[in-house]
């Protein structure tokens, strides 16, 4: 009797094991969806090409919206290129894009890719698609994001053009054209409304959600890159620390992960927890450190871009580092508005709102605010913009004195509070240590969307 029972359970266990194997195999197959034009086909790979002073970071949120709707993360790619100094030639960029597209097609088995360009990237991509029939033939759909108009779809590729504020009359002839007159230049790239247009254009059906579906455990990866040429940090080390949400202090003395930075600055993967906050510390050979802080990553993210500068020169040349004060860059890939009554953002650094009509008017289209003591005089003066940023697009400066510890170790907390427009009064607080600006830079990135996403519909 005992032998029979053991055999029965053995057979059941065998069938359970087989069923589990089948489930694992099915789960590993890329999702299948009806492609635009009808018929079942694997979702095509996506490639995003940024604009002037941009990087793949502008597509970070949209990529996570795509994965929330079933796209495999490995089928979404961004092409970082030198859009600031023009060290790369156009053909250099095109050759790298050819290689990226060929690799994606080989890895996924797809027939073609879906391509997007933003701003300056639209001029590049229109030229790319028209440069040869072979290149155009590898692209199923093209999305032109708030950039160059055209009389017809470039290269004959099926095209969607999305336009933001000030481009009411712009269009691409023979294409779908969507206008969002209440959205500014970078907001057009990152908004949920634009995502819905793109997803429907690519797949022929509406997305299940425009939210970011939360995950308990998240995997993070990306690149540490020099702004704005987007070359990789090749002479440092990345340390990742979990930090206390109330103070920004490191929870543990030793980093949770360490990655050498070399070549193109790639790092990861790092296994994180979705509700925790992390500091990404880029440590350079001279012992200077760039501390980058983010809101919690509620979903896995392969497109994190840690923007920094050379040890000497670059954006550092515009700053006034000293032992007496802390300085920071506060970034959001949705413009900060300071002169739109009833529709302004608020960004308070130690209680001072730096999003004023003078510092961040809508026409500045600022996505990064550099806040530091302009004259090293120990005084805050927010009555006007910093002249040194006047000629630079998307960047603004705020003259604010925030005292540092005066030593290598911080001794206080800097409170940075964002009340985003369109957020229903939601307040987001980022607390960071008062690192001294002589050896430690601070960057804080706020999300371009309101966190706290609902799960996708089942």
Short mmCIF file of C-alpha atoms in Angstrom, two decimals:
data_model
loop_
_atom_site.label_atom_id
_atom_site.label_comp_id
_atom_site.label_asym_id
_atom_site.label_seq_id
_atom_site.Cartn_x
_atom_site.Cartn_y
_atom_site.Cartn_z
CA UNK A 1 0.00 0.00 0.00
CA UNK A 2 2.79 2.38 0.88
CA UNK A 3 4.56 1.61 -2.41
CA UNK A 4 1.40 2.47 -4.36
CA UNK A 5 1.02 5.81 -2.59
CA UNK A 6 4.63 6.71 -3.17
CA UNK A 7 4.31 5.83 -6.86
CA UNK A 8 1.13 7.91 -7.19
CA UNK A 9 2.75 10.96 -5.66
CA UNK A 10 5.83 10.38 -7.82
CA UNK A 11 3.70 10.48 -10.97
CA UNK A 12 1.95 13.62 -9.75
CA UNK A 13 5.30 15.29 -9.01
CA UNK A 14 6.52 14.34 -12.49
CA UNK A 15 3.48 15.94 -14.13
CA UNK A 16 3.83 19.04 -11.93
CA UNK A 17 7.47 19.35 -12.99
CA UNK A 18 6.52 19.00 -16.67
CA UNK A 19 3.76 21.61 -16.31
CA UNK A 20 6.16 24.01 -14.55
CA UNK A 21 8.67 23.56 -17.37
CA UNK A 22 6.01 24.32 -19.98
CA UNK A 23 4.95 27.45 -18.09
CA UNK A 24 8.59 28.64 -17.91
CA UNK A 25 9.11 28.04 -21.62
CA UNK A 26 5.91 29.88 -22.55
CA UNK A 27 6.80 32.77 -20.23
CA UNK A 28 10.18 33.12 -21.94
CA UNK A 29 8.63 33.60 -25.39
CA UNK A 30 8.37 37.31 -26.34
CA UNK A 31 4.76 38.54 -26.21
CA UNK A 32 2.78 38.43 -29.44
CA UNK A 33 0.50 41.28 -30.35
CA UNK A 34 -1.38 42.36 -33.45
CA UNK A 35 1.01 44.56 -35.38
CA UNK A 36 -0.16 47.68 -37.17
CA UNK A 37 -1.77 46.66 -40.44
CA UNK A 38 -3.29 43.47 -38.99
CA UNK A 39 -2.04 39.97 -38.30
CA UNK A 40 -0.19 38.47 -35.37
CA UNK A 41 3.52 39.29 -35.27
CA UNK A 42 6.18 39.66 -32.56
CA UNK A 43 6.49 43.18 -31.21
CA UNK A 44 9.19 44.97 -33.17
CA UNK A 45 12.31 46.42 -31.52
CA UNK A 46 12.24 50.15 -30.71
CA UNK A 47 15.12 52.60 -31.22
CA UNK A 48 15.07 56.17 -29.82
CA UNK A 49 17.41 58.95 -31.02
CA UNK A 50 17.56 62.07 -28.82
CA UNK A 51 17.96 65.76 -29.62
CA UNK A 52 20.42 68.60 -28.88
CA UNK A 53 21.98 68.40 -25.38
CA UNK A 54 19.95 65.22 -24.90
CA UNK A 55 20.60 61.54 -24.19
CA UNK A 56 18.71 58.28 -23.95
CA UNK A 57 17.38 59.52 -20.59
CA UNK A 58 14.54 61.31 -22.39
CA UNK A 59 13.08 57.92 -23.36
CA UNK A 60 13.51 56.29 -19.95
CA UNK A 61 9.89 56.73 -18.82
CA UNK A 62 8.39 55.77 -22.18
CA UNK A 63 10.52 52.61 -22.26
CA UNK A 64 9.08 51.59 -18.90
CA UNK A 65 5.57 52.28 -20.18
CA UNK A 66 6.29 49.95 -23.09
CA UNK A 67 7.52 47.19 -20.77
CA UNK A 68 4.43 47.74 -18.60
CA UNK A 69 2.45 46.82 -21.73
CA UNK A 70 4.35 43.63 -22.50
CA UNK A 71 7.36 44.76 -24.52
CA UNK A 72 10.59 42.92 -23.61
CA UNK A 73 13.18 45.32 -22.21
CA UNK A 74 15.93 43.89 -24.41
CA UNK A 75 14.00 45.00 -27.51
CA UNK A 76 14.10 48.71 -26.54
CA UNK A 77 17.29 50.62 -27.34
CA UNK A 78 18.48 54.21 -27.27
CA UNK A 79 21.28 55.70 -29.37
CA UNK A 80 23.40 58.23 -27.44
CA UNK A 81 25.48 60.47 -29.68
CA UNK A 82 27.44 63.71 -29.37
CA UNK A 83 24.72 66.31 -29.86
CA UNK A 84 26.53 69.06 -27.95
CA UNK A 85 29.99 69.51 -29.43
CA UNK A 86 29.57 67.75 -32.77
CA UNK A 87 32.69 65.60 -32.43
CA UNK A 88 30.91 62.76 -34.23
CA UNK A 89 30.06 63.21 -37.89
CA UNK A 90 26.65 62.45 -39.27
CA UNK A 91 27.99 59.32 -40.95
CA UNK A 92 29.56 58.22 -37.66
CA UNK A 93 26.12 58.36 -36.06
CA UNK A 94 24.50 56.59 -39.01
CA UNK A 95 27.09 53.80 -38.96
CA UNK A 96 26.47 53.17 -35.25
CA UNK A 97 22.72 53.20 -35.86
CA UNK A 98 23.15 50.66 -38.67
CA UNK A 99 25.04 48.41 -36.28
CA UNK A 100 22.43 48.83 -33.53
CA UNK A 101 19.54 48.05 -35.89
CA UNK A 102 21.31 44.99 -37.35
CA UNK A 103 22.00 43.67 -33.87
CA UNK A 104 18.39 44.10 -32.72
CA UNK A 105 17.02 42.37 -35.81
CA UNK A 106 19.43 39.47 -35.38
CA UNK A 107 18.67 39.07 -31.67
CA UNK A 108 14.88 39.34 -31.91
CA UNK A 109 14.22 37.80 -35.32
CA UNK A 110 11.98 40.77 -36.17
CA UNK A 111 11.50 41.88 -39.77
CA UNK A 112 12.06 45.59 -39.06
CA UNK A 113 12.48 48.09 -36.21
CA UNK A 114 10.33 51.02 -35.09
CA UNK A 115 12.33 54.27 -34.96
CA UNK A 116 11.83 57.54 -33.07
CA UNK A 117 13.69 60.86 -33.22
CA UNK A 118 13.34 64.00 -31.11
CA UNK A 119 14.23 67.60 -32.00
CA UNK A 120 17.70 67.55 -33.63
CA UNK A 121 17.28 63.78 -33.81
CA UNK A 122 14.40 64.23 -36.27
CA UNK A 123 16.67 65.99 -38.77
CA UNK A 124 19.20 63.20 -38.40
CA UNK A 125 16.61 60.46 -38.77
CA UNK A 126 14.94 62.08 -41.77
CA UNK A 127 18.33 62.24 -43.47
CA UNK A 128 19.09 58.67 -42.41
CA UNK A 129 15.87 57.28 -43.85
CA UNK A 130 16.35 59.14 -47.11
CA UNK A 131 20.03 58.19 -47.43
CA UNK A 132 19.39 54.72 -48.86
CA UNK A 133 16.46 52.40 -49.65
CA UNK A 134 18.20 49.69 -47.62
CA UNK A 135 18.08 51.77 -44.44
CA UNK A 136 14.44 52.75 -44.94
CA UNK A 137 13.52 49.12 -45.63
CA UNK A 138 14.67 48.13 -42.14
CA UNK A 139 12.23 50.56 -40.47
CA UNK A 140 8.52 49.74 -40.15
CA UNK A 141 7.37 52.94 -38.44
CA UNK A 142 9.00 56.31 -37.79
CA UNK A 143 7.95 58.82 -35.08
CA UNK A 144 9.01 62.46 -35.50
CA UNK A 145 8.87 64.12 -32.05
CA UNK A 146 8.55 67.93 -32.05
CA UNK A 147 11.27 68.44 -34.63
CA UNK A 148 11.69 69.05 -38.34
CA UNK A 149 8.66 69.24 -40.64
CA UNK A 150 8.62 67.55 -44.04
CA UNK A 151 6.54 67.53 -47.20
CA UNK A 152 6.32 63.76 -47.12
CA UNK A 153 7.23 60.77 -44.94
CA UNK A 154 11.04 60.40 -44.93
CA UNK A 155 12.21 57.49 -47.03
CA UNK A 156 8.59 56.53 -47.64
CA UNK A 157 8.40 55.04 -44.14
CA UNK A 158 5.00 55.13 -42.43
CA UNK A 159 5.26 58.16 -40.12
CA UNK A 160 3.66 59.69 -37.04
CA UNK A 161 4.57 63.29 -36.18
CA UNK A 162 3.91 64.61 -32.66
CA UNK A 163 4.03 68.37 -32.13
CA UNK A 164 4.11 70.45 -28.97
CA UNK A 165 3.56 74.06 -28.01
CA UNK A 166 4.24 76.65 -30.71
CA UNK A 167 4.08 74.14 -33.55
CA UNK A 168 0.34 74.25 -34.25
CA UNK A 169 0.86 74.53 -38.01
CA UNK A 170 3.79 72.12 -38.35
CA UNK A 171 3.27 68.81 -40.05
CA UNK A 172 4.72 66.01 -42.10
CA UNK A 173 2.77 65.57 -45.29
CA UNK A 174 1.19 62.18 -45.84
CA UNK A 175 1.72 61.25 -42.18
CA UNK A 176 -0.37 61.07 -39.03
CA UNK A 177 0.07 64.36 -37.15
CA UNK A 178 -0.82 64.77 -33.46
CA UNK A 179 -0.66 68.19 -31.75
CA UNK A 180 -0.39 68.85 -28.01
CA UNK A 181 -0.38 72.67 -27.72
CA UNK A 182 -0.24 72.57 -23.90
CA UNK A 183 2.99 70.55 -23.80
CA UNK A 184 6.51 71.95 -24.15
CA UNK A 185 9.41 70.57 -26.15
CA UNK A 186 10.76 67.89 -23.79
CA UNK A 187 7.40 67.19 -22.17
CA UNK A 188 6.14 66.05 -25.58
CA UNK A 189 8.70 63.23 -25.53
CA UNK A 190 7.91 61.97 -22.02
CA UNK A 191 4.16 62.52 -21.60
CA UNK A 192 1.57 59.72 -21.26
CA UNK A 193 -0.48 61.31 -24.05
CA UNK A 194 2.43 60.96 -26.46
CA UNK A 195 3.02 57.39 -25.32
CA UNK A 196 -0.57 56.46 -26.14
CA UNK A 197 -0.16 57.92 -29.65
CA UNK A 198 3.12 56.06 -30.23
CA UNK A 199 1.96 52.73 -28.85
CA UNK A 200 -1.22 52.74 -30.92
CA UNK A 201 0.77 53.73 -34.01
CA UNK A 202 3.26 50.89 -33.52
CA UNK A 203 0.82 48.11 -32.61
CA UNK A 204 -2.56 49.07 -34.05
CA UNK A 205 -4.22 48.92 -30.63
CA UNK A 206 -4.45 51.10 -27.53
CA UNK A 207 -2.14 50.36 -24.58
CA UNK A 208 -3.48 48.55 -21.56
CA UNK A 209 -2.05 51.30 -19.37
CA UNK A 210 -0.12 54.56 -19.65
CA UNK A 211 1.09 54.08 -16.07
CA UNK A 212 4.25 52.35 -14.92
CA UNK A 213 3.23 48.98 -13.49
CA UNK A 214 5.07 48.65 -10.14
CA UNK A 215 7.43 45.77 -9.36
CA UNK A 216 8.64 44.67 -5.93
CA UNK A 217 12.17 43.91 -7.12
CA UNK A 218 13.71 45.91 -9.90
CA UNK A 219 16.82 45.50 -12.01
CA UNK A 220 18.73 48.66 -12.89
CA UNK A 221 21.37 49.27 -15.57
CA UNK A 222 22.59 52.06 -17.80
CA UNK A 223 25.56 54.28 -18.59
CA UNK A 224 27.59 56.95 -16.80
CA UNK A 225 28.20 59.58 -19.48
CA UNK A 226 29.85 62.95 -19.96
CA UNK A 227 27.34 65.74 -20.64
CA UNK A 228 26.66 66.79 -23.38
CA UNK A 229 28.87 64.73 -25.73
CA UNK A 230 27.58 61.44 -24.24
CA UNK A 231 30.96 59.72 -24.20
CA UNK A 232 31.29 57.12 -21.48
CA UNK A 233 33.00 57.75 -18.15
CA UNK A 234 36.10 55.60 -18.56
CA UNK A 235 38.17 56.61 -15.55
CA UNK A 236 36.16 55.95 -12.44
CA UNK A 237 34.02 53.66 -10.35
CA UNK A 238 30.31 53.62 -9.62
CA UNK A 239 29.19 52.90 -6.07
CA UNK A 240 25.50 52.38 -5.33
CA UNK A 241 24.13 52.93 -1.83
CA UNK A 242 20.68 52.55 -0.35
CA UNK A 243 19.88 55.80 1.45
CA UNK A 244 17.51 56.91 4.18
CA UNK A 245 14.54 58.71 2.61
CA UNK A 246 14.38 61.28 5.43
CA UNK A 247 18.03 62.34 5.42
CA UNK A 248 19.70 60.98 2.27
CA UNK A 249 22.30 59.34 4.48
CA UNK A 250 23.71 55.99 3.44
CA UNK A 251 22.03 53.09 5.21
CA UNK A 252 25.25 51.05 5.20
CA UNK A 253 28.88 52.11 5.18
CA UNK A 254 29.79 49.74 2.35
CA UNK A 255 28.12 50.15 -1.06
CA UNK A 256 25.36 47.76 -2.10
CA UNK A 257 27.14 47.36 -5.43
CA UNK A 258 30.30 48.58 -7.15
CA UNK A 259 30.95 48.73 -10.90
CA UNK A 260 34.16 49.78 -12.67
CA UNK A 261 33.51 52.49 -15.25
CA UNK A 262 35.41 52.00 -18.46
CA UNK A 263 34.78 52.01 -22.19
CA UNK A 264 31.31 53.41 -22.82
CA UNK A 265 30.50 53.85 -19.12
CA UNK A 266 28.06 50.93 -18.99
CA UNK A 267 27.15 49.53 -15.58
CA UNK A 268 24.75 46.99 -14.12
CA UNK A 269 22.69 45.07 -13.64
CA UNK A 270 21.94 46.02 -10.05
CA UNK A 271 19.17 44.30 -8.11
CA UNK A 272 17.24 46.98 -6.22
CA UNK A 273 14.03 47.19 -4.24
CA UNK A 274 11.20 49.17 -5.77
CA UNK A 275 10.30 51.36 -2.78
CA UNK A 276 13.84 52.21 -1.70
CA UNK A 277 15.95 55.24 -2.58
CA UNK A 278 19.48 55.01 -3.87
CA UNK A 279 22.55 57.17 -4.31
CA UNK A 280 24.73 56.58 -7.37
CA UNK A 281 28.24 57.82 -6.57
CA UNK A 282 30.68 58.28 -9.47
CA UNK A 283 34.14 58.29 -7.88
CA UNK A 284 36.96 59.69 -10.01
CA UNK A 285 40.76 59.14 -9.86
CA UNK A 286 41.29 62.45 -7.99
CA UNK A 287 38.83 61.23 -5.29
CA UNK A 288 36.18 63.75 -6.34
CA UNK A 289 32.69 62.26 -6.28
CA UNK A 290 29.46 63.01 -8.11
CA UNK A 291 26.45 61.96 -6.00
CA UNK A 292 23.26 61.34 -8.01
CA UNK A 293 19.90 60.83 -6.29
CA UNK A 294 16.60 59.60 -7.72
CA UNK A 295 13.04 58.98 -6.65
CA UNK A 296 12.37 55.27 -6.03
CA UNK A 297 12.57 53.11 -9.14
CA UNK A 298 9.17 51.45 -9.12
CA UNK A 299 9.96 49.38 -12.20
CA UNK A 300 13.03 47.76 -13.77
CA UNK A 301 15.04 50.26 -15.79
CA UNK A 302 17.79 49.51 -18.32
CA UNK A 303 18.05 53.09 -19.58
CA UNK A 304 19.40 55.02 -16.55
CA UNK A 305 21.77 57.77 -17.69
CA UNK A 306 24.08 59.19 -15.02
CA UNK A 307 25.09 62.57 -16.47
CA UNK A 308 28.39 63.97 -15.23
CA UNK A 309 31.36 66.07 -16.38
CA UNK A 310 35.07 65.63 -16.94
CA UNK A 311 37.18 66.06 -13.81
CA UNK A 312 38.26 69.38 -15.30
CA UNK A 313 36.27 71.49 -17.76
CA UNK A 314 32.85 70.81 -19.19
CA UNK A 315 29.87 72.08 -17.21
CA UNK A 316 32.16 72.30 -14.16
CA UNK A 317 33.68 75.42 -15.69
CA UNK A 318 30.37 77.24 -15.06
CA UNK A 319 30.25 76.39 -11.35
CA UNK A 320 32.01 77.93 -8.35
CA UNK A 321 32.97 75.02 -6.10
CA UNK A 322 34.20 75.88 -2.60
CA UNK A 323 34.55 74.26 0.81
CA UNK A 324 31.86 76.52 2.28
CA UNK A 325 28.80 75.66 0.21
CA UNK A 326 26.91 72.85 -1.49
CA UNK A 327 25.92 73.04 -5.14
CA UNK A 328 23.55 70.90 -7.14
CA UNK A 329 21.81 70.27 -10.44
CA UNK A 330 18.10 69.45 -10.25
CA UNK A 331 16.82 67.68 -13.35
CA UNK A 332 13.39 66.72 -14.64
CA UNK A 333 12.58 65.69 -18.21
CA UNK A 334 9.52 67.90 -18.24
CA UNK A 335 10.21 71.62 -18.35
CA UNK A 336 10.10 73.69 -15.17
CA UNK A 337 7.59 76.57 -15.56
CA UNK A 338 7.89 79.70 -13.44
CA UNK A 339 5.90 82.38 -15.26
CA UNK A 340 2.56 80.67 -15.99
CA UNK A 341 0.14 81.85 -13.35
CA UNK A 342 -1.91 78.94 -12.04
CA UNK A 343 0.25 76.38 -13.86
CA UNK A 344 3.70 76.81 -12.36
CA UNK A 345 6.09 74.32 -10.81
CA UNK A 346 7.50 74.88 -7.35
CA UNK A 347 11.01 73.71 -6.46
CA UNK A 348 12.14 74.62 -2.95
CA UNK A 349 15.75 74.19 -1.90
CA UNK A 350 16.01 74.62 1.86
CA UNK A 351 12.73 76.54 1.74
CA UNK A 352 13.59 78.86 -1.20
CA UNK A 353 11.54 78.45 -4.39
CA UNK A 354 14.00 78.68 -7.30
CA UNK A 355 11.39 78.33 -10.07
CA UNK A 356 10.71 82.03 -10.52
CA UNK A 357 9.51 83.96 -13.60
CA UNK A 358 13.05 85.30 -14.06
CA UNK A 359 14.93 82.01 -13.64
CA UNK A 360 12.57 79.58 -15.37
CA UNK A 361 10.22 81.33 -17.79
CA UNK A 362 8.39 78.96 -20.11
CA UNK A 363 10.40 80.17 -23.12
CA UNK A 364 13.65 79.03 -21.44
CA UNK A 365 12.38 75.42 -21.56
CA UNK A 366 14.63 74.59 -18.62
CA UNK A 367 14.90 70.94 -17.64
CA UNK A 368 17.98 71.38 -15.41
CA UNK A 369 18.39 73.99 -12.68
CA UNK A 370 21.96 74.53 -11.46
CA UNK A 371 21.70 75.89 -7.92
CA UNK A 372 24.82 77.24 -6.20
CA UNK A 373 26.34 80.39 -4.69
CA UNK A 374 27.20 82.35 -7.84
CA UNK A 375 29.68 84.79 -6.31
CA UNK A 376 30.70 82.73 -3.28
CA UNK A 377 29.48 85.58 -1.13
CA UNK A 378 27.32 83.54 1.24
CA UNK A 379 24.17 85.24 -0.08
CA UNK A 380 21.07 84.06 -1.96
CA UNK A 381 19.83 86.23 -4.84
CA UNK A 382 16.90 84.87 -6.86
CA UNK A 383 15.94 88.21 -8.41
CA UNK A 384 17.26 87.25 -11.82
CA UNK A 385 18.80 84.46 -13.90
CA UNK A 386 22.50 83.62 -13.99
CA UNK A 387 24.02 85.24 -17.07
CA UNK A 388 26.40 82.34 -17.62
CA UNK A 389 23.45 80.10 -18.54
CA UNK A 390 21.66 82.63 -20.79
CA UNK A 391 22.98 81.22 -24.06
CA UNK A 392 22.56 77.55 -23.17
CA UNK A 393 19.32 75.76 -24.05
CA UNK A 394 17.41 73.79 -21.44
CA UNK A 395 19.73 74.91 -18.57
CA UNK A 396 19.13 77.63 -15.99
CA UNK A 397 20.99 78.86 -12.91
CA UNK A 398 19.75 79.89 -9.46
CA UNK A 399 22.02 81.84 -7.10
CA UNK A 400 21.38 80.21 -3.74
CA UNK A 401 23.68 79.76 -0.78
CA UNK A 402 23.41 76.37 0.92
CA UNK A 403 26.08 75.89 3.61
CA UNK A 404 28.09 72.69 3.48
CA UNK A 405 29.86 70.84 6.27
CA UNK A 406 33.19 72.38 5.26
CA UNK A 407 34.81 68.96 5.39
CA UNK A 408 34.82 65.63 3.57
CA UNK A 409 31.90 64.35 5.67
CA UNK A 410 28.47 66.04 5.55
CA UNK A 411 26.87 67.14 8.80
CA UNK A 412 23.39 68.25 7.77
CA UNK A 413 20.54 67.55 5.33
CA UNK A 414 19.47 69.65 2.35
CA UNK A 415 15.74 69.49 1.70
CA UNK A 416 14.68 69.71 -1.95
CA UNK A 417 10.90 69.76 -2.43
CA UNK A 418 9.06 69.62 -5.76
CA UNK A 419 5.38 70.44 -6.26
CA UNK A 420 4.92 69.57 -9.94
CA UNK A 421 2.36 71.26 -12.14
CA UNK A 422 -0.36 68.85 -13.11
CA UNK A 423 0.35 66.72 -10.06
CA UNK A 424 -2.82 67.51 -8.16
CA UNK A 425 -0.86 69.20 -5.37
CA UNK A 426 1.36 66.18 -4.81
CA UNK A 427 4.62 67.05 -3.04
CA UNK A 428 7.84 65.10 -3.58
CA UNK A 429 10.72 65.59 -1.13
CA UNK A 430 14.30 64.61 -1.84
CA UNK A 431 16.69 64.89 1.09
CA UNK A 432 20.43 64.83 0.45
CA UNK A 433 23.54 65.35 2.60
CA UNK A 434 25.26 68.76 2.46
CA UNK A 435 28.36 67.60 0.59
CA UNK A 436 30.98 70.31 0.09
CA UNK A 437 31.08 71.44 -3.54
CA UNK A 438 34.88 71.57 -3.72
CA UNK A 439 35.10 67.77 -4.04
CA UNK A 440 31.51 66.55 -4.20
CA UNK A 441 28.87 67.39 -6.78
CA UNK A 442 25.17 66.69 -6.28
CA UNK A 443 22.54 65.86 -8.90
CA UNK A 444 18.88 65.21 -8.09
CA UNK A 445 16.50 63.80 -10.69
CA UNK A 446 12.77 64.13 -10.21
CA UNK A 447 10.44 61.94 -12.23
CA UNK A 448 8.79 63.47 -15.30
CA UNK A 449 5.57 61.68 -14.30
CA UNK A 450 3.60 61.34 -11.09
CA UNK A 451 4.70 58.17 -9.29
CA UNK A 452 2.37 55.80 -7.49
CA UNK A 453 1.20 54.01 -10.62
CA UNK A 454 -1.75 51.67 -10.65
CA UNK A 455 -1.24 48.18 -11.98
CA UNK A 456 -2.20 47.51 -15.59
CA UNK A 457 -5.68 46.19 -16.31
CA UNK A 458 -5.89 42.41 -16.47
#
